[in-house]
Short mmCIF file of C-alpha atoms in Angstrom, two decimals:
data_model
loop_
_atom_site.label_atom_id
_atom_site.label_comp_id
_atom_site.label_asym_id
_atom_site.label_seq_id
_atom_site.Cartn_x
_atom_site.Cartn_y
_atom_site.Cartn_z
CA UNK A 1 95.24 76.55 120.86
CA UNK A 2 93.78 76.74 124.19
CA UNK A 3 92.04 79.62 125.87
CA UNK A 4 92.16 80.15 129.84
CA UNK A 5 89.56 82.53 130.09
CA UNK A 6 85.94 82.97 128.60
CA UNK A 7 85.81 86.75 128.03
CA UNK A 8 86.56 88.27 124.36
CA UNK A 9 89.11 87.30 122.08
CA UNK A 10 92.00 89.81 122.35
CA UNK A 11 93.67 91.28 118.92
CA UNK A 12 96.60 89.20 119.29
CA UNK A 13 94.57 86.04 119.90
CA UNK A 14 92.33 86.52 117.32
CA UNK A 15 95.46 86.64 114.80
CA UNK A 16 96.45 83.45 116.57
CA UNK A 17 93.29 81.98 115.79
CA UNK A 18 93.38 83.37 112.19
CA UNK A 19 96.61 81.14 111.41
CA UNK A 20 96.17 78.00 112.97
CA UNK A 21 92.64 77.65 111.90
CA UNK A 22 93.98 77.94 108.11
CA UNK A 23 96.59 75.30 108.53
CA UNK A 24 99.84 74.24 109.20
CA UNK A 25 101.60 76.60 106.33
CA UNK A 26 99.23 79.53 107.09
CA UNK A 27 100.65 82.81 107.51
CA UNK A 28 99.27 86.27 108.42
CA UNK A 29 99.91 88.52 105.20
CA UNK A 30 99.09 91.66 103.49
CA UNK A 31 98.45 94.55 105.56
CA UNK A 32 97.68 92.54 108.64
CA UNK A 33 101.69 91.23 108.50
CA UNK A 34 102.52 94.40 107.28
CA UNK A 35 101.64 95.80 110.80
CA UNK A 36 102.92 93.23 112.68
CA UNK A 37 106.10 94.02 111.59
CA UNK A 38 105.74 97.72 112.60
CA UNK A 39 103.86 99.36 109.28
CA UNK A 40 101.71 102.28 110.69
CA UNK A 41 98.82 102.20 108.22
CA UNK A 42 95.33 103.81 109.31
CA UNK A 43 92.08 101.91 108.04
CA UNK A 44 89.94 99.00 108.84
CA UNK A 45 90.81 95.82 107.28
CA UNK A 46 90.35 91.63 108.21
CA UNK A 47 92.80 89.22 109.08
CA UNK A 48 94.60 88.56 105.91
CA UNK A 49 96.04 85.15 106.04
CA UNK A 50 98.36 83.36 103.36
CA UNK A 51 98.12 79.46 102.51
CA UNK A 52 99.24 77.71 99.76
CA UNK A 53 97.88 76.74 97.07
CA UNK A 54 98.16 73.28 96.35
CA UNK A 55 96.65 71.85 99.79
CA UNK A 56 93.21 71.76 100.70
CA UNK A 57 91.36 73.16 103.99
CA UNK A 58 88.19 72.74 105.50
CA UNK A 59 85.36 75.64 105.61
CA UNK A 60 86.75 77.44 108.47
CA UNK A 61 83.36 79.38 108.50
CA UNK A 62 81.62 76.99 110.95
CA UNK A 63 84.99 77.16 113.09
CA UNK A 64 85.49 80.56 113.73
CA UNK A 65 84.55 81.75 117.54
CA UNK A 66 81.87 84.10 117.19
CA UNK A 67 83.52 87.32 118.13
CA UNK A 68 86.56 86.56 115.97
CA UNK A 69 87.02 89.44 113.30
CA UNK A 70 86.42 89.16 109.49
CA UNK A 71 89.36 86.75 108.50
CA UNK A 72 90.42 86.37 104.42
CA UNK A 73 92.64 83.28 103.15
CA UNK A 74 94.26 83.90 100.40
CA UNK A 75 96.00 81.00 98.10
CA UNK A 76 99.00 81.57 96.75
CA UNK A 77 101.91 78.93 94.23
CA UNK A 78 104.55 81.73 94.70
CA UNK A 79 105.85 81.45 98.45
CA UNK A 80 109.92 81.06 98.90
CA UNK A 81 111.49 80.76 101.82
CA UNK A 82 112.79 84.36 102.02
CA UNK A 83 109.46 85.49 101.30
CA UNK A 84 108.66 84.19 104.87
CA UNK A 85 109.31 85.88 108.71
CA UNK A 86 109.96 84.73 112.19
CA UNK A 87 107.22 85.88 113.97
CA UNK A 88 104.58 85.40 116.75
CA UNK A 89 102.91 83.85 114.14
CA UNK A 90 104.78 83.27 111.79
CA UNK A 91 104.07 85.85 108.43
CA UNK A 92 105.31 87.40 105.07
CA UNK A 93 108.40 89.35 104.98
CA UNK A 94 107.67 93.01 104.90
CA UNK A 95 108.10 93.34 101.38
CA UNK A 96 105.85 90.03 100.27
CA UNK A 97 103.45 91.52 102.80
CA UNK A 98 103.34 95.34 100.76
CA UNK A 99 103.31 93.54 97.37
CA UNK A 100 100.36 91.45 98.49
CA UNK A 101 98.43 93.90 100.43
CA UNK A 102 98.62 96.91 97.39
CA UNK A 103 97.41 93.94 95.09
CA UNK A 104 94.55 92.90 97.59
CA UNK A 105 93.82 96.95 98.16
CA UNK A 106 90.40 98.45 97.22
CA UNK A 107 92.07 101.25 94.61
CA UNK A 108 95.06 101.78 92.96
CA UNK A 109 95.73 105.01 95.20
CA UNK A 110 95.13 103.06 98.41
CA UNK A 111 97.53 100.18 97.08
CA UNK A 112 100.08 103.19 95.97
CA UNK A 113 99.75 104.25 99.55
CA UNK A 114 100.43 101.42 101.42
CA UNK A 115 103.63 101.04 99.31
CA UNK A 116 104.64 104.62 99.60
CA UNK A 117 104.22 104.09 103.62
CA UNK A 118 106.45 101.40 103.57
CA UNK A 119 108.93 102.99 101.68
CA UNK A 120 108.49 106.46 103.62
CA UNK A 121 108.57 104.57 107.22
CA UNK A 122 111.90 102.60 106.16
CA UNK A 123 110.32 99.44 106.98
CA UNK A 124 111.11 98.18 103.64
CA UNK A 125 113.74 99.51 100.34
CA UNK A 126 112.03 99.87 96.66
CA UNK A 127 114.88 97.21 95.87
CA UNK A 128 113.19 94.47 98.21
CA UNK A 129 109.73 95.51 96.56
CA UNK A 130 111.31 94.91 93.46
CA UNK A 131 112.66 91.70 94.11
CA UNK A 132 109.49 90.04 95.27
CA UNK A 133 108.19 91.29 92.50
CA UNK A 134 110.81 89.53 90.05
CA UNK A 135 109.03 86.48 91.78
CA UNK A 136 105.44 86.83 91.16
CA UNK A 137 105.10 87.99 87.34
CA UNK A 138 101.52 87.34 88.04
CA UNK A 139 100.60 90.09 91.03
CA UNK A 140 97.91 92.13 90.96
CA UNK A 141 98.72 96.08 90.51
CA UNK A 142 102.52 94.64 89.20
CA UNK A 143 103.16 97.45 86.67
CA UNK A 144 101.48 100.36 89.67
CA UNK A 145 103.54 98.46 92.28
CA UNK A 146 107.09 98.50 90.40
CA UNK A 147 106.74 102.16 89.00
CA UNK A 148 105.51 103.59 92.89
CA UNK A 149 108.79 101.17 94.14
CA UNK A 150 110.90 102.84 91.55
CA UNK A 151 109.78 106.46 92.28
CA UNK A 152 110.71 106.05 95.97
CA UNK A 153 113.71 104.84 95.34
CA UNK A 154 114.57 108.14 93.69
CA UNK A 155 113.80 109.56 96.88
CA UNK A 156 109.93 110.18 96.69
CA UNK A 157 108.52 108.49 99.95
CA UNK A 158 105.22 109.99 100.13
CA UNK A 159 102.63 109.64 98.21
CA UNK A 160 102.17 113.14 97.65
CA UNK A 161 106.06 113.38 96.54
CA UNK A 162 105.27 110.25 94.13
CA UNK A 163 102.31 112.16 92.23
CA UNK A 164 104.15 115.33 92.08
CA UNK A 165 107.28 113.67 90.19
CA UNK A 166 105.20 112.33 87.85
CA UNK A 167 103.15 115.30 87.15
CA UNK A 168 106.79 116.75 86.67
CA UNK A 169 107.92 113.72 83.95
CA UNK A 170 104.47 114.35 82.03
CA UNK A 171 104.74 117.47 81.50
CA UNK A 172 108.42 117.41 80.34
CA UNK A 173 109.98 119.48 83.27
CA UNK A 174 113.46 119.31 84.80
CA UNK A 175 113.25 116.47 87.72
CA UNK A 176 114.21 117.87 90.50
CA UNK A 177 116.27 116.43 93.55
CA UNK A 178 114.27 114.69 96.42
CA UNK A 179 114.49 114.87 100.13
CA UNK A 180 117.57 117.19 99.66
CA UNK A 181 119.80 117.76 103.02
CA UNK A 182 120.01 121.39 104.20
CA UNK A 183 121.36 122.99 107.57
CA UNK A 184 119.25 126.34 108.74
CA UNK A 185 120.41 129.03 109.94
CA UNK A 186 119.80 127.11 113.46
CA UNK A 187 121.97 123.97 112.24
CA UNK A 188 119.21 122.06 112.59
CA UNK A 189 119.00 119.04 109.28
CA UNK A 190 115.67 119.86 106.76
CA UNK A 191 114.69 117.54 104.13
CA UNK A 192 113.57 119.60 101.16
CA UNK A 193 110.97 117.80 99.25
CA UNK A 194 112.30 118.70 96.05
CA UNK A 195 114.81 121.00 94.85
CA UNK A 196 116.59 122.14 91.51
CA UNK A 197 119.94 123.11 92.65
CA UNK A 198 120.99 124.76 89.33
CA UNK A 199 118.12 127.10 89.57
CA UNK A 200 117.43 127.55 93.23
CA UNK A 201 113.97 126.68 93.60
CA UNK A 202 112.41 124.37 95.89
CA UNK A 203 108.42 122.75 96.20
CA UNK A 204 106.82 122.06 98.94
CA UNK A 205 103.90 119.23 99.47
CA UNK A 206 102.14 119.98 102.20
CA UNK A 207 99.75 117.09 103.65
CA UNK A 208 96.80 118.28 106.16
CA UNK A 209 99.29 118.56 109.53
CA UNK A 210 100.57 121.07 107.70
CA UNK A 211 97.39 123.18 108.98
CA UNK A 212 98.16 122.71 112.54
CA UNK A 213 99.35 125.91 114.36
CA UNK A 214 102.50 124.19 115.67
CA UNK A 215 103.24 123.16 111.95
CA UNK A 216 101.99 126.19 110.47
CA UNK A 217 104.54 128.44 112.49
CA UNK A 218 107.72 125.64 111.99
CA UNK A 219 107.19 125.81 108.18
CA UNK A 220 107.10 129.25 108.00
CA UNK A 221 110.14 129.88 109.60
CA UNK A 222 111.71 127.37 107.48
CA UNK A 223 110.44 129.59 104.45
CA UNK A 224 111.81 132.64 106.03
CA UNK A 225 115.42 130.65 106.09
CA UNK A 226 114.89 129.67 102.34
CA UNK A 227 114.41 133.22 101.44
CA UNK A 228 117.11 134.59 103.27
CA UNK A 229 119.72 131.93 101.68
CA UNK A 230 118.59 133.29 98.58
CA UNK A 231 116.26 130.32 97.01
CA UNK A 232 112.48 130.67 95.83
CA UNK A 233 110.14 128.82 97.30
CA UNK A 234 106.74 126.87 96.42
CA UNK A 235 104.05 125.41 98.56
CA UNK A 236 101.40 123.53 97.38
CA UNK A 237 98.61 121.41 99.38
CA UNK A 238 98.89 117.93 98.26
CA UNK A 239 95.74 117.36 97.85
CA UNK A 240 96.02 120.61 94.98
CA UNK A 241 98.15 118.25 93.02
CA UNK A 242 95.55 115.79 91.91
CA UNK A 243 92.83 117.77 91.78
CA UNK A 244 94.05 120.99 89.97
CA UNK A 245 97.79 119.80 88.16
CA UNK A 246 97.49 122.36 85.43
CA UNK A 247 97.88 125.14 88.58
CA UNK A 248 100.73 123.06 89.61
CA UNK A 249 102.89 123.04 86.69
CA UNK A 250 101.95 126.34 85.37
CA UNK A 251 103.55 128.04 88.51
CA UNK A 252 106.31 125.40 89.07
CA UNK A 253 107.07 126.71 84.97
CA UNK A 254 106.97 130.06 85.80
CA UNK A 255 109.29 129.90 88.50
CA UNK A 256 111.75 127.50 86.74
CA UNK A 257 111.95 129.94 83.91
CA UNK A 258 112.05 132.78 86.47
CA UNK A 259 115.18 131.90 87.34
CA UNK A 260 116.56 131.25 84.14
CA UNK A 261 115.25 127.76 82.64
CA UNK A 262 114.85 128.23 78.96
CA UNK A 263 111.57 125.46 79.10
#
């Protein structure tokens, strides 16, 4: 690679750099592919790059330019051909690069995340996730990674969603449906996060936007609609959830039975 100017290393040369200093099989991967292929994920992170396993590389610490980021090469024996993209450079698929990067992720929420974003921003189907999976029996998080793949592809894309269905399945309560269609009294199409049709009562997650005005006003009016049609309605913050569950399921109980759940 050759440079035509002496001033910093942009973002996209610095990825550049990344890959063809690791080799001639290297690949960007994990959360660094992921966003090349149009993940939006917040957070710092290095270069993550991909190489196999079997061939050897020099120290690339005495070759990196000296404002290149923080680069990480990973080795890998598991890396088939459809586990491998067409890009400006050349990296994982999107669902190799989700697998990888919730395995190479600091905590198991963060990795639980990252798949849930994927899943949420229909960059990638639980199926794919699942089927790289069927290829590496060895990955890091596998058992976390399969059971947040499986959730969302019962219609729980965020996070939030995810933690409340399980709270739901431990505590031996009717699973509701997710991301239900409904027309309001506008015509306008709402997702509901979840809803049990056979007793009319729909939960709410609410994540922090929730708190801006704009937000704030839109949700209410799509309470008022709720109430109107005839359906109960419960909001929770999602951050209530994890940090307070037996509040959770007590008043999701309530209202179940309210409407004529036996429990």
């Amino acid at each position: 690679m050759v440079l035509t100017h002496n001033g910093p290393l942009t973002a996209g040369q610095a990825l550049w750099v990344a890959v063809l200093l690791a080799g001639p099989t290297a690949l960007l991967a994990g959360l660094t592919a992921a966003r090349e292929g149009g993940l939006r994920f917040t957070g710092p992170g290095p270069i993550r790059v991909l190489v196999d396993s079997d061939r050897q590389y020099p120290d690339l610490r005495r070759r990196l330019p000296l404002d290149m980021p923080a680069m990480v090469v990973h080795r890998t024996g598991v890396l088939p051909d459809d586990h491998r993209q067409v890009g400006r450079p050349m990296r994982t698929s999107m669902a190799r690069s989700l697998v990888d990067a919730a395995g190479w992720a600091r905590s198991d929420d963060e990795a639980q995340a990252i798949v849930a974003a994927g899943c949420q921003q229909r960059r990638v189907t639980p199926a794919e996730i699942l089927a790289v999976l069927r290829r590496m029996p060895r990955a890091r998080r596998r058992q976390l990674i399969s059971v947040t793949a499986v959730d969302a592809d019962g219609g729980a894309t965020a996070l939030s969603e995810i933690d409340f269905i399980r709270l739901c399945r431990h505590h031996r309560l009717p699973l509701p449906d997710l991301q239900e269609r409904r027309r309001g009294r506008s015509g306008r199409l709402r997702y509901l996060d979840a809803y049990w049709r056979q007793w009319r009562l729909q939960v709410e997650v609410d994540g922090a936007h929730h708190m801006d005005v704009r937000e704030w006003a839109a949700d209410m009016k799509r309470q008022n609609d709720v109430w109107i049609a005839g359906d109960r309605i419960l909001r929770f913050p999602a951050f209530l959830i994890r940090s307070r569950p037996a509040e959770v399921v007590d008043q999701v109980r309530g209202a179940l039975r309210a409407a004529g759940w036996a429990g």
